[in-house]
Amino acid sequence: MPVSPGLWVVGGVLGLGVLAGAMLPLCCIAVLGLQLLLARITGWPGLMPVLVDMLQALALAFLGAGAFSVDALLYGRRVVILRNGR
């Protein structure tokens, strides 16, 4: 099923944001919203790839982009130190 060019542009901008790691949690939430919209448009045949993309965006939102992201350069890296030798 064809998708409007506006959705392609929005998806491309969000993809670049995720790729750069800029404001990653917000980009991932926006990607989840876009994927929900695409799931509604495509219906049952296109549901499985959309669900996989949604799970990947959710995992990336929780894990973060890592040391080489724009957010890490702007706000610094956080180090978690556990006590009791763990």
mmCIF file of C-alpha atoms in Angstrom:
data_model
loop_
_atom_site.group_PDB
_atom_site.id
_atom_site.type_symbol
_atom_site.label_atom_id
_atom_site.label_comp_id
_atom_site.label_asym_id
_atom_site.label_seq_id
_atom_site.Cartn_x
_atom_site.Cartn_y
_atom_site.Cartn_z
ATOM 1 C CA MET A 1 0.000 0.000 0.000
ATOM 2 C CA PRO A 2 1.509 3.376 -0.944
ATOM 3 C CA VAL A 3 2.343 5.801 1.832
ATOM 4 C CA SER A 4 2.227 9.577 1.473
ATOM 5 C CA PRO A 5 5.478 11.478 0.816
ATOM 6 C CA GLY A 6 4.994 13.392 4.065
ATOM 7 C CA LEU A 7 5.393 10.195 6.068
ATOM 8 C CA TRP A 8 8.590 9.427 4.139
ATOM 9 C CA VAL A 9 9.995 12.844 5.067
ATOM 10 C CA VAL A 10 9.008 12.510 8.732
ATOM 11 C CA GLY A 11 10.476 9.001 8.850
ATOM 12 C CA GLY A 12 13.709 10.201 7.234
ATOM 13 C CA VAL A 13 14.136 13.076 9.682
ATOM 14 C CA LEU A 14 13.448 10.795 12.646
ATOM 15 C CA GLY A 15 15.835 8.203 11.240
ATOM 16 C CA LEU A 16 18.599 10.794 10.980
ATOM 17 C CA GLY A 17 17.888 11.885 14.561
ATOM 18 C CA VAL A 18 18.130 8.311 15.800
ATOM 19 C CA LEU A 19 21.259 7.713 13.721
ATOM 20 C CA ALA A 20 22.969 10.777 15.202
ATOM 21 C CA GLY A 21 21.734 10.003 18.707
ATOM 22 C CA ALA A 22 20.341 13.518 19.090
ATOM 23 C CA MET A 23 17.547 13.678 21.673
ATOM 24 C CA LEU A 24 17.288 9.927 21.322
ATOM 25 C CA PRO A 25 14.446 9.186 23.773
ATOM 26 C CA LEU A 26 12.228 11.799 22.110
ATOM 27 C CA CYS A 27 13.105 10.545 18.628
ATOM 28 C CA CYS A 28 12.341 6.976 19.674
ATOM 29 C CA ILE A 29 8.962 7.970 21.078
ATOM 30 C CA ALA A 30 8.194 9.791 17.819
ATOM 31 C CA VAL A 31 9.297 6.702 15.860
ATOM 32 C CA LEU A 32 6.923 4.600 17.974
ATOM 33 C CA GLY A 33 4.085 6.971 17.091
ATOM 34 C CA LEU A 34 4.984 6.839 13.404
ATOM 35 C CA GLN A 35 5.111 3.046 13.504
ATOM 36 C CA LEU A 36 1.671 2.931 15.143
ATOM 37 C CA LEU A 37 0.367 5.115 12.328
ATOM 38 C CA LEU A 38 1.970 2.837 9.729
ATOM 39 C CA ALA A 39 0.481 -0.224 11.456
ATOM 40 C CA ARG A 40 -2.933 1.387 11.177
ATOM 41 C CA ILE A 41 -2.405 2.201 7.493
ATOM 42 C CA THR A 42 -0.963 -1.155 6.384
ATOM 43 C CA GLY A 43 -3.241 -3.400 8.410
ATOM 44 C CA TRP A 44 -2.529 -7.065 9.105
ATOM 45 C CA PRO A 45 -0.093 -7.899 6.234
ATOM 46 C CA GLY A 46 2.426 -5.247 7.281
ATOM 47 C CA LEU A 47 2.032 -5.661 11.017
ATOM 48 C CA MET A 48 5.000 -7.931 11.789
ATOM 49 C CA PRO A 49 7.786 -5.665 10.425
ATOM 50 C CA VAL A 50 6.161 -2.692 12.143
ATOM 51 C CA LEU A 51 6.089 -4.539 15.480
ATOM 52 C CA VAL A 52 9.768 -5.444 15.127
ATOM 53 C CA ASP A 53 10.633 -1.795 14.425
ATOM 54 C CA MET A 54 8.567 -0.695 17.422
ATOM 55 C CA LEU A 55 10.412 -3.107 19.729
ATOM 56 C CA GLN A 56 13.769 -1.899 18.425
ATOM 57 C CA ALA A 57 12.813 1.751 18.988
ATOM 58 C CA LEU A 58 11.604 0.943 22.504
ATOM 59 C CA ALA A 59 14.820 -0.907 23.360
ATOM 60 C CA LEU A 60 16.940 1.928 21.987
ATOM 61 C CA ALA A 61 14.928 4.480 23.985
ATOM 62 C CA PHE A 62 15.654 2.579 27.193
ATOM 63 C CA LEU A 63 19.306 1.734 26.472
ATOM 64 C CA GLY A 64 20.431 5.033 24.963
ATOM 65 C CA ALA A 65 22.728 5.787 22.079
ATOM 66 C CA GLY A 66 26.057 5.272 23.787
ATOM 67 C CA ALA A 67 29.333 7.143 23.927
ATOM 68 C CA PHE A 68 29.434 8.264 20.310
ATOM 69 C CA SER A 69 26.080 10.050 20.258
ATOM 70 C CA VAL A 70 25.368 13.762 20.072
ATOM 71 C CA ASP A 71 23.707 13.598 23.500
ATOM 72 C CA ALA A 72 26.886 12.158 25.032
ATOM 73 C CA LEU A 73 28.940 14.954 23.497
ATOM 74 C CA LEU A 74 26.561 17.661 24.696
ATOM 75 C CA TYR A 75 25.687 16.387 28.159
ATOM 76 C CA GLY A 76 28.556 14.045 29.028
ATOM 77 C CA ARG A 77 28.634 10.364 29.811
ATOM 78 C CA ARG A 78 27.270 8.914 33.003
ATOM 79 C CA VAL A 79 29.096 6.184 34.856
ATOM 80 C CA VAL A 80 27.215 3.917 37.235
ATOM 81 C CA ILE A 81 29.301 2.792 40.204
ATOM 82 C CA LEU A 82 27.918 -0.094 42.226
ATOM 83 C CA ARG A 83 28.856 -0.499 45.864
ATOM 84 C CA ASN A 84 29.826 -3.696 47.704
ATOM 85 C CA GLY A 85 32.133 -4.847 44.930
ATOM 86 C CA ARG A 86 29.395 -5.682 42.443
#
